[in-house]
Each structure stands twice: as C-alpha cells, then as structure tokens.
CSV table of N, CA and C in Angstrom, one decimal:
chain,number,residue,atom,x,y,z
A,117,GLY,N,-38.3,-38.6,-164.6
A,117,GLY,CA,-38.1,-37.4,-165.2
A,117,GLY,C,-37.2,-36.5,-164.1
A,118,LEU,N,-36.2,-35.7,-164.3
A,118,LEU,CA,-35.4,-35.1,-163.9
A,118,LEU,C,-36.0,-33.7,-162.8
A,119,GLY,N,-36.9,-33.6,-162.9
A,119,GLY,CA,-37.8,-32.5,-162.0
A,119,GLY,C,-38.3,-33.0,-160.7
A,120,VAL,N,-38.6,-34.5,-160.6
A,120,VAL,CA,-38.4,-35.1,-158.8
A,120,VAL,C,-37.6,-34.4,-158.2
A,121,GLN,N,-38.2,-34.2,-156.9
A,121,GLN,CA,-36.9,-33.9,-156.0
A,121,GLN,C,-36.7,-35.1,-154.8
A,122,ARG,N,-35.5,-35.2,-154.7
A,122,ARG,CA,-35.0,-36.2,-153.5
A,122,ARG,C,-34.1,-35.9,-152.5
A,123,ASP,N,-34.0,-36.5,-151.1
A,123,ASP,CA,-33.1,-36.1,-150.0
A,123,ASP,C,-32.1,-36.6,-150.7
A,124,PHE,N,-30.5,-36.4,-150.6
A,124,PHE,CA,-29.7,-37.3,-150.7
A,124,PHE,C,-28.6,-36.8,-149.5
A,125,VAL,N,-28.2,-37.7,-149.0
A,125,VAL,CA,-27.3,-38.0,-147.7
A,125,VAL,C,-25.9,-38.5,-148.3
A,126,ASP,N,-24.8,-38.4,-147.7
A,126,ASP,CA,-23.7,-39.0,-147.6
A,126,ASP,C,-23.6,-40.1,-146.8
A,127,VAL,N,-23.0,-41.6,-147.4
A,127,VAL,CA,-23.0,-42.4,-146.5
A,127,VAL,C,-22.3,-42.1,-145.4
A,128,ARG,N,-21.2,-41.6,-145.4
A,128,ARG,CA,-20.3,-41.1,-144.5
A,128,ARG,C,-21.1,-40.6,-143.4
A,129,ASP,N,-22.2,-40.0,-143.4
A,129,ASP,CA,-22.8,-39.3,-142.9
A,129,ASP,C,-24.0,-40.4,-142.3
A,130,VAL,N,-24.5,-41.0,-143.0
A,130,VAL,CA,-25.3,-42.2,-142.5
A,130,VAL,C,-24.7,-42.9,-141.5
A,131,ALA,N,-23.4,-43.3,-141.6
A,131,ALA,CA,-22.7,-44.1,-140.9
A,131,ALA,C,-22.4,-43.5,-139.1
A,132,ARG,N,-22.1,-42.2,-138.9
A,132,ARG,CA,-22.0,-41.5,-138.1
A,132,ARG,C,-23.4,-41.5,-138.1
A,133,ALA,N,-24.5,-41.6,-138.2
A,133,ALA,CA,-25.8,-41.5,-137.5
A,133,ALA,C,-26.2,-43.2,-136.8
A,134,VAL,N,-25.7,-44.1,-137.8
A,134,VAL,CA,-25.7,-45.3,-137.1
A,134,VAL,C,-24.9,-45.4,-136.0
A,135,HIS,N,-24.1,-45.0,-136.1
A,135,HIS,CA,-23.0,-44.9,-134.8
A,135,HIS,C,-22.9,-44.3,-133.4
A,136,ALA,N,-24.0,-42.7,-133.5
A,136,ALA,CA,-24.8,-42.0,-132.8
A,136,ALA,C,-26.0,-42.9,-132.2
A,137,ALA,N,-26.6,-43.4,-133.1
A,137,ALA,CA,-27.7,-44.4,-132.3
A,137,ALA,C,-27.6,-45.6,-131.6
A,138,SER,N,-26.4,-46.3,-132.3
A,138,SER,CA,-25.8,-47.4,-131.4
A,138,SER,C,-25.3,-46.8,-130.0
A,139,LEU,N,-24.8,-45.4,-129.3
A,139,LEU,CA,-24.8,-45.1,-128.2
A,139,LEU,C,-25.7,-44.9,-127.6
A,140,SER,N,-26.8,-44.4,-127.9
A,140,SER,CA,-27.9,-43.9,-127.8
A,140,SER,C,-29.2,-44.6,-127.2
A,141,ALA,N,-29.9,-43.8,-126.1
A,141,ALA,CA,-31.3,-44.9,-125.7
A,141,ALA,C,-32.4,-44.3,-126.4
A,142,ALA,N,-32.2,-43.8,-127.6
A,142,ALA,CA,-33.2,-43.3,-128.3
A,142,ALA,C,-33.9,-44.6,-128.9
A,143,GLN,N,-35.4,-44.6,-128.9
A,143,GLN,CA,-35.7,-45.6,-129.4
A,143,GLN,C,-36.9,-45.3,-130.8
A,144,GLY,N,-37.2,-46.1,-131.2
A,144,GLY,CA,-38.3,-45.6,-132.5
A,144,GLY,C,-37.5,-45.1,-133.8
A,145,VAL,N,-38.0,-45.1,-134.9
A,145,VAL,CA,-37.7,-44.4,-135.9
A,145,VAL,C,-37.4,-43.0,-136.0
A,146,ILE,N,-36.0,-43.0,-136.2
A,146,ILE,CA,-35.6,-41.3,-136.3
A,146,ILE,C,-34.8,-41.8,-138.0
A,147,ASN,N,-35.2,-40.9,-138.8
A,147,ASN,CA,-35.0,-40.3,-140.1
A,147,ASN,C,-34.0,-39.9,-140.2
A,148,ILE,N,-32.9,-40.1,-141.5
A,148,ILE,CA,-31.5,-39.7,-141.6
A,148,ILE,C,-31.6,-39.0,-143.1
A,149,GLY,N,-31.3,-38.0,-143.5
A,149,GLY,CA,-31.0,-37.6,-144.6
A,149,GLY,C,-30.6,-36.1,-144.5
A,150,SER,N,-30.5,-35.5,-145.3
A,150,SER,CA,-29.8,-33.9,-145.2
A,150,SER,C,-31.2,-33.4,-145.2
A,151,GLY,N,-32.1,-33.6,-145.3
A,151,GLY,CA,-33.1,-32.7,-144.3
A,151,GLY,C,-33.4,-31.4,-145.7
A,152,ARG,N,-33.1,-31.8,-147.0
A,152,ARG,CA,-33.7,-30.6,-148.1
A,152,ARG,C,-33.6,-31.4,-149.3
A,153,ALA,N,-34.9,-31.1,-150.0
A,153,ALA,CA,-35.1,-32.1,-150.8
A,153,ALA,C,-34.2,-31.2,-152.2
A,154,VAL,N,-33.5,-32.4,-153.0
A,154,VAL,CA,-32.7,-31.4,-154.3
A,154,VAL,C,-33.6,-32.0,-155.5
A,155,ARG,N,-33.5,-30.9,-156.7
A,155,ARG,CA,-34.4,-31.3,-157.8
A,155,ARG,C,-33.1,-32.5,-158.9
A,156,LEU,N,-33.5,-33.2,-159.2
A,156,LEU,CA,-32.4,-34.3,-159.9
A,156,LEU,C,-31.7,-33.4,-160.9
A,157,ARG,N,-32.5,-32.7,-161.7
A,157,ARG,CA,-31.8,-32.4,-162.4
A,157,ARG,C,-30.7,-31.3,-162.0
A,158,ASP,N,-30.7,-30.6,-160.5
A,158,ASP,CA,-29.9,-30.1,-160.2
A,158,ASP,C,-28.5,-30.8,-159.8
A,159,ALA,N,-28.9,-31.8,-159.2
A,159,ALA,CA,-27.9,-33.1,-158.7
A,159,ALA,C,-27.3,-33.5,-160.0
A,160,ALA,N,-27.7,-33.3,-161.1
A,160,ALA,CA,-27.0,-33.6,-162.3
A,160,ALA,C,-26.1,-32.6,-162.7
A,161,GLY,N,-26.5,-31.3,-162.4
A,161,GLY,CA,-25.7,-30.4,-162.8
A,161,GLY,C,-24.4,-30.5,-161.7
A,162,VAL,N,-24.3,-30.4,-160.7
A,162,VAL,CA,-23.8,-30.6,-159.6
A,162,VAL,C,-22.6,-31.9,-160.2
A,163,LEU,N,-23.0,-32.9,-160.6
A,163,LEU,CA,-22.3,-33.7,-160.8
A,163,LEU,C,-21.4,-33.6,-162.2
A,164,ALA,N,-22.2,-33.0,-163.0
A,164,ALA,CA,-21.5,-32.6,-164.3
A,164,ALA,C,-20.2,-31.5,-163.9
A,165,ARG,N,-20.5,-30.5,-162.9
A,165,ARG,CA,-19.6,-29.2,-162.7
A,165,ARG,C,-18.1,-30.3,-161.9
A,166,VAL,N,-18.8,-30.9,-161.0
A,166,VAL,CA,-17.6,-31.5,-160.0
A,166,VAL,C,-16.5,-32.5,-161.5
A,167,ALA,N,-17.4,-33.2,-162.2
A,167,ALA,CA,-16.6,-34.0,-163.1
A,167,ALA,C,-15.8,-33.2,-163.9
A,168,GLY,N,-16.2,-32.3,-164.3
A,168,GLY,CA,-15.7,-31.3,-165.2
A,168,GLY,C,-15.9,-30.5,-166.3
A,169,TYR,N,-16.9,-31.5,-166.5
A,169,TYR,CA,-17.6,-31.0,-167.8
A,169,TYR,C,-18.4,-30.0,-167.9
A,170,GLY,N,-17.7,-29.5,-169.1
A,170,GLY,CA,-18.4,-28.1,-169.5
A,170,GLY,C,-19.2,-27.7,-170.9
A,171,GLY,N,-20.0,-28.9,-170.9
A,171,GLY,CA,-20.7,-28.7,-172.1
A,171,GLY,C,-22.3,-28.9,-171.5
A,172,ALA,N,-23.0,-28.6,-172.5
A,172,ALA,CA,-24.6,-28.5,-172.1
A,172,ALA,C,-24.9,-29.9,-171.6
A,173,LEU,N,-26.0,-29.6,-170.7
A,173,LEU,CA,-26.9,-30.8,-170.4
A,173,LEU,C,-28.5,-30.6,-171.1
A,174,HIS,N,-28.8,-31.8,-171.6
A,174,HIS,CA,-29.8,-32.0,-172.4
A,174,HIS,C,-30.7,-32.8,-172.0
A,175,GLU,N,-31.9,-32.7,-171.4
A,175,GLU,CA,-32.8,-33.5,-170.7
A,175,GLU,C,-33.6,-34.3,-172.1
A,176,LEU,N,-33.5,-35.7,-171.9
A,176,LEU,CA,-34.6,-36.0,-172.9
A,176,LEU,C,-35.3,-36.3,-172.3
A,177,ASP,N,-36.5,-36.1,-173.7
A,177,ASP,CA,-38.1,-37.1,-173.0
A,177,ASP,C,-37.8,-38.2,-172.6
A,178,GLY,N,-38.3,-38.7,-172.2
A,178,GLY,CA,-39.0,-40.3,-171.5
A,178,GLY,C,-40.0,-40.5,-172.9
A,179,PRO,N,-40.5,-42.1,-172.9
A,179,PRO,CA,-41.0,-42.6,-174.3
A,179,PRO,C,-42.7,-42.0,-174.0
A,180,PRO,N,-42.9,-41.9,-174.9
A,180,PRO,CA,-44.5,-41.1,-175.6
A,180,PRO,C,-45.6,-41.8,-174.5
A,181,GLY,N,-46.5,-40.9,-173.8
A,181,GLY,CA,-47.8,-41.9,-173.5
A,181,GLY,C,-47.4,-42.6,-172.2
A,182,PRO,N,-48.2,-43.4,-171.7
A,182,PRO,CA,-48.3,-44.0,-170.6
A,182,PRO,C,-46.6,-44.7,-170.1
A,183,LEU,N,-46.4,-45.1,-170.7
A,183,LEU,CA,-44.6,-45.6,-170.7
A,183,LEU,C,-43.8,-44.9,-169.9
A,184,ARG,N,-44.0,-43.1,-170.1
A,184,ARG,CA,-43.0,-42.3,-169.3
A,184,ARG,C,-42.6,-42.7,-168.0
A,185,GLY,N,-41.5,-43.0,-167.8
A,185,GLY,CA,-41.0,-43.3,-166.4
A,185,GLY,C,-41.3,-44.6,-165.8
A,186,ALA,N,-41.6,-45.6,-166.8
A,186,ALA,CA,-41.9,-47.0,-166.6
A,186,ALA,C,-40.7,-47.7,-166.1
A,187,ILE,N,-41.1,-48.7,-166.0
A,187,ILE,CA,-40.4,-49.9,-165.3
A,187,ILE,C,-41.0,-51.4,-165.5
A,188,GLY,N,-40.3,-52.2,-165.8
A,188,GLY,CA,-40.8,-53.5,-165.9
A,188,GLY,C,-41.0,-54.5,-164.5
A,189,HIS,N,-41.5,-55.6,-164.8
A,189,HIS,CA,-41.7,-56.5,-163.8
A,189,HIS,C,-41.5,-58.0,-164.3
A,190,PRO,N,-40.5,-59.0,-164.0
A,190,PRO,CA,-40.9,-60.0,-164.3
A,190,PRO,C,-42.0,-60.4,-163.7
A,191,ARG,N,-42.4,-61.7,-164.7
A,191,ARG,CA,-43.8,-62.4,-164.2
A,191,ARG,C,-43.4,-63.7,-163.3
A,192,THR,N,-44.1,-64.2,-163.0
A,192,THR,CA,-43.5,-65.0,-162.2
A,192,THR,C,-43.5,-66.9,-162.9
A,193,ASP,N,-43.9,-66.5,-164.0
A,193,ASP,CA,-43.4,-67.8,-165.1
A,193,ASP,C,-42.2,-67.4,-165.5
A,194,GLY,N,-41.6,-66.6,-165.5
A,194,GLY,CA,-40.1,-66.2,-165.9
A,194,GLY,C,-39.9,-65.3,-166.9
A,195,GLU,N,-41.1,-65.1,-167.8
A,195,GLU,CA,-41.2,-63.9,-168.8
A,195,GLU,C,-41.1,-62.8,-168.0
A,196,HIS,N,-40.6,-61.9,-169.2
A,196,HIS,CA,-40.9,-60.2,-168.5
A,196,HIS,C,-42.5,-59.9,-169.3
A,197,THR,N,-42.6,-59.1,-168.6
A,197,THR,CA,-43.9,-58.4,-169.1
A,197,THR,C,-44.0,-57.2,-169.8
A,198,GLY,N,-42.6,-56.6,-169.6
A,198,GLY,CA,-42.3,-55.2,-170.3
A,198,GLY,C,-42.5,-54.3,-169.4
A,199,PRO,N,-42.7,-52.8,-170.2
A,199,PRO,CA,-42.9,-52.1,-169.4
A,199,PRO,C,-44.1,-51.6,-168.4
A,200,VAL,N,-44.4,-51.3,-167.1
A,200,VAL,CA,-45.4,-51.0,-166.7
A,200,VAL,C,-45.3,-50.1,-165.9
A,201,ALA,N,-46.7,-48.5,-166.2
A,201,ALA,CA,-46.3,-47.8,-165.8
A,201,ALA,C,-46.6,-46.9,-164.4
A,202,TYR,N,-46.2,-46.5,-163.7
A,202,TYR,CA,-45.9,-45.8,-163.2
A,202,TYR,C,-46.0,-44.2,-162.8
A,203,PRO,N,-46.3,-43.6,-162.0
A,203,PRO,CA,-45.9,-42.0,-162.0
A,203,PRO,C,-44.3,-41.9,-161.5
A,204,TYR,N,-44.3,-42.6,-160.6
A,204,TYR,CA,-42.6,-42.4,-160.6
A,204,TYR,C,-41.9,-43.5,-160.3
A,205,PRO,N,-40.8,-44.4,-160.9
A,205,PRO,CA,-40.3,-45.4,-160.5
A,205,PRO,C,-40.4,-46.0,-159.3
A,206,ASP,N,-39.8,-45.1,-158.5
A,206,ASP,CA,-39.5,-45.5,-157.2
A,206,ASP,C,-40.9,-45.1,-156.3
A,207,GLY,N,-41.6,-45.2,-156.7
A,207,GLY,CA,-42.7,-45.0,-155.7
A,207,GLY,C,-42.8,-44.0,-155.0
A,208,CYS,N,-42.0,-43.0,-155.0
A,208,CYS,CA,-42.0,-41.8,-154.0
A,208,CYS,C,-42.6,-40.6,-154.2
A,209,GLY,N,-43.6,-40.5,-155.3
A,209,GLY,CA,-43.8,-39.0,-156.0
A,209,GLY,C,-43.0,-38.1,-156.6
A,210,SER,N,-43.1,-36.9,-156.5
A,210,SER,CA,-42.5,-36.5,-157.4
A,210,SER,C,-41.3,-35.3,-156.1
A,211,TRP,N,-41.9,-35.6,-154.8
A,211,TRP,CA,-40.7,-34.5,-154.0
A,211,TRP,C,-40.8,-35.9,-152.6
A,212,GLN,N,-39.6,-35.7,-152.2
A,212,GLN,CA,-39.1,-36.7,-150.9
A,212,GLN,C,-38.2,-35.8,-150.0
A,213,GLN,N,-38.1,-35.6,-148.8
A,213,GLN,CA,-37.3,-34.6,-148.0
A,213,GLN,C,-37.4,-35.4,-146.7
A,214,ALA,N,-36.6,-35.7,-146.1
A,214,ALA,CA,-36.1,-36.6,-144.5
A,214,ALA,C,-36.3,-34.8,-143.5
A,215,ASP,N,-37.2,-35.7,-142.6
A,215,ASP,CA,-37.5,-34.8,-141.6
A,215,ASP,C,-36.7,-35.0,-140.7
A,216,VAL,N,-35.3,-34.7,-140.2
A,216,VAL,CA,-34.1,-35.3,-139.8
A,216,VAL,C,-34.1,-34.4,-138.1
A,217,ARG,N,-35.3,-33.7,-138.1
A,217,ARG,CA,-35.3,-32.8,-136.2
A,217,ARG,C,-34.8,-33.9,-135.1
A,218,CYS,N,-35.7,-34.9,-135.5
A,218,CYS,CA,-35.4,-36.5,-134.3
A,218,CYS,C,-34.0,-36.8,-134.2
A,219,ALA,N,-33.4,-36.9,-135.3
A,219,ALA,CA,-31.8,-37.4,-135.2
A,219,ALA,C,-31.2,-36.1,-134.9
A,220,ARG,N,-31.6,-34.9,-134.9
A,220,ARG,CA,-31.0,-33.7,-134.3
A,220,ARG,C,-31.1,-33.9,-132.6
A,221,ASP,N,-32.5,-33.7,-132.4
A,221,ASP,CA,-32.9,-33.8,-130.9
A,221,ASP,C,-32.4,-34.9,-130.2
A,222,ARG,N,-32.6,-36.4,-130.6
A,222,ARG,CA,-32.3,-37.5,-129.7
A,222,ARG,C,-30.7,-38.1,-130.1
A,223,LEU,N,-30.0,-37.6,-131.0
A,223,LEU,CA,-28.8,-38.3,-131.3
A,223,LEU,C,-28.0,-37.1,-131.5
A,224,GLY,N,-28.1,-36.3,-131.4
A,224,GLY,CA,-27.1,-34.8,-131.8
A,224,GLY,C,-26.7,-35.2,-132.9
A,225,TRP,N,-27.2,-35.7,-134.2
A,225,TRP,CA,-26.6,-35.5,-135.3
A,225,TRP,C,-27.1,-34.5,-136.2
A,226,ARG,N,-26.3,-34.0,-137.1
A,226,ARG,CA,-26.5,-33.6,-138.4
A,226,ARG,C,-25.7,-33.8,-139.3
A,227,PRO,N,-26.1,-33.7,-140.9
A,227,PRO,CA,-25.7,-34.0,-141.9
A,227,PRO,C,-24.3,-33.1,-142.1
A,228,ARG,N,-23.5,-33.8,-142.2
A,228,ARG,CA,-21.8,-32.7,-142.5
A,228,ARG,C,-21.3,-32.5,-143.9
A,229,ILE,N,-22.0,-33.4,-145.0
A,229,ILE,CA,-21.2,-33.6,-146.2
A,229,ILE,C,-22.1,-32.9,-147.1
A,230,ASN,N,-22.2,-32.2,-147.7
A,230,ASN,CA,-22.9,-31.5,-148.6
A,230,ASN,C,-23.0,-32.3,-149.6
A,231,LEU,N,-24.3,-32.4,-150.5
A,231,LEU,CA,-24.2,-32.8,-152.1
A,231,LEU,C,-22.9,-32.6,-152.8
A,232,GLU,N,-22.5,-31.7,-153.0
A,232,GLU,CA,-21.5,-31.2,-153.9
A,232,GLU,C,-20.3,-31.7,-153.2
A,233,GLU,N,-20.0,-31.5,-152.1
A,233,GLU,CA,-18.5,-32.7,-151.5
A,233,GLU,C,-18.5,-34.0,-151.8
A,234,SER,N,-19.6,-34.7,-151.6
A,234,SER,CA,-20.0,-35.8,-151.4
A,234,SER,C,-19.9,-36.4,-153.2
A,235,LEU,N,-20.0,-35.7,-154.1
A,235,LEU,CA,-20.4,-36.2,-155.3
A,235,LEU,C,-19.3,-36.3,-155.9
A,236,ALA,N,-18.3,-34.9,-155.5
A,236,ALA,CA,-16.6,-35.0,-155.9
A,236,ALA,C,-15.7,-36.0,-155.6
A,237,ASP,N,-16.5,-36.5,-153.7
A,237,ASP,CA,-15.2,-37.0,-153.6
A,237,ASP,C,-15.5,-38.5,-154.2
A,238,ILE,N,-16.9,-38.9,-155.0
A,238,ILE,CA,-17.6,-40.2,-155.2
A,238,ILE,C,-16.7,-40.0,-156.6
A,239,TRP,N,-16.7,-39.1,-157.4
A,239,TRP,CA,-16.4,-38.8,-159.0
A,239,TRP,C,-14.8,-39.0,-158.7
A,240,MET,N,-13.8,-38.5,-157.9
A,240,MET,CA,-12.5,-38.6,-157.3
A,240,MET,C,-11.9,-40.2,-157.1
A,241,GLU,N,-13.0,-40.9,-156.2
A,241,GLU,CA,-12.9,-42.3,-155.6
A,241,GLU,C,-12.9,-42.9,-157.4
A,242,ALA,N,-13.9,-43.1,-158.1
A,242,ALA,CA,-14.2,-43.2,-159.3
A,242,ALA,C,-12.9,-43.2,-160.4
A,243,ALA,N,-12.4,-42.0,-160.3
A,243,ALA,CA,-11.5,-41.7,-161.3
A,243,ALA,C,-10.2,-42.4,-161.1
A,244,CYS,N,-9.7,-42.8,-159.7
A,244,CYS,CA,-9.0,-42.9,-159.6
A,244,CYS,C,-8.6,-44.5,-159.2
A,245,ARG,N,-10.2,-45.0,-159.6
A,245,ARG,CA,-9.8,-46.8,-159.8
A,245,ARG,C,-9.9,-47.2,-161.0
A,246,ILE,N,-9.6,-45.8,-162.3
A,246,ILE,CA,-9.5,-46.0,-163.8
A,246,ILE,C,-8.2,-46.3,-163.9
C-alpha cells in the first residue's frame, strides 16, 4: 500500500557518500539515506507534480483478503507457486528511515538532493530519451 513510509536517497548522494567513505578511515556500518521517511503516497504525488500531471491520483485497493500486497516465489522445480502473502512485499514493515548521524559525524556527509529534485531529474532524463 501507499501508506508505507520509506527513506529515499538520490543515487548522486550515495555516490558522494561512497567517495567520502573511500577517503575516510571510518570503519563499520554507516547508513546512507535522506534521514527522512516519506509516505509512498506523497512520493507518488511529487512524481505526478514534477511530471506535469494535473489530474487526480486514485489509490486502488489491492486484492481482497490475505493476498493484499502479495508477491510470488518460484518453486525449485521451476513451477510458480503464485502469490504468497506478506505484510509488506519488501519485508521492511510500514516504516523505514535511515539514521544518518554516523555518516554526518564520521564522513562529514549529508544528503544534498531532496526527493522532488531527484524525481524531477529522473523524469527529465527519461523524457529526453524518448
């Protein structure tokens, strides 16, 4: 469903973080993200806006019952088992947000590109390829 929240980060910011990490003596796990959870419904609205879509967005309900948000898994014999119900297909639950304090403190890194700019750039790049 579009009510789940995820932390979106632009790939250019990720590349800057990898570069900063390669120049750093920092060790261990360092989370990279925007540090902000965004509801997927809101992200879809931002994408519609940057794409110039002025119509209404309608969120459709998934299949009824336990198949809502389901994904399928292949069987070992090559046959497809069909949908398998999970609370959230990506396995991350309803909320996900990176704690980017270590990236800030150890690498001096902060995300620079917000979601709207990122989606606008992706949209423009795709439009230029058509």
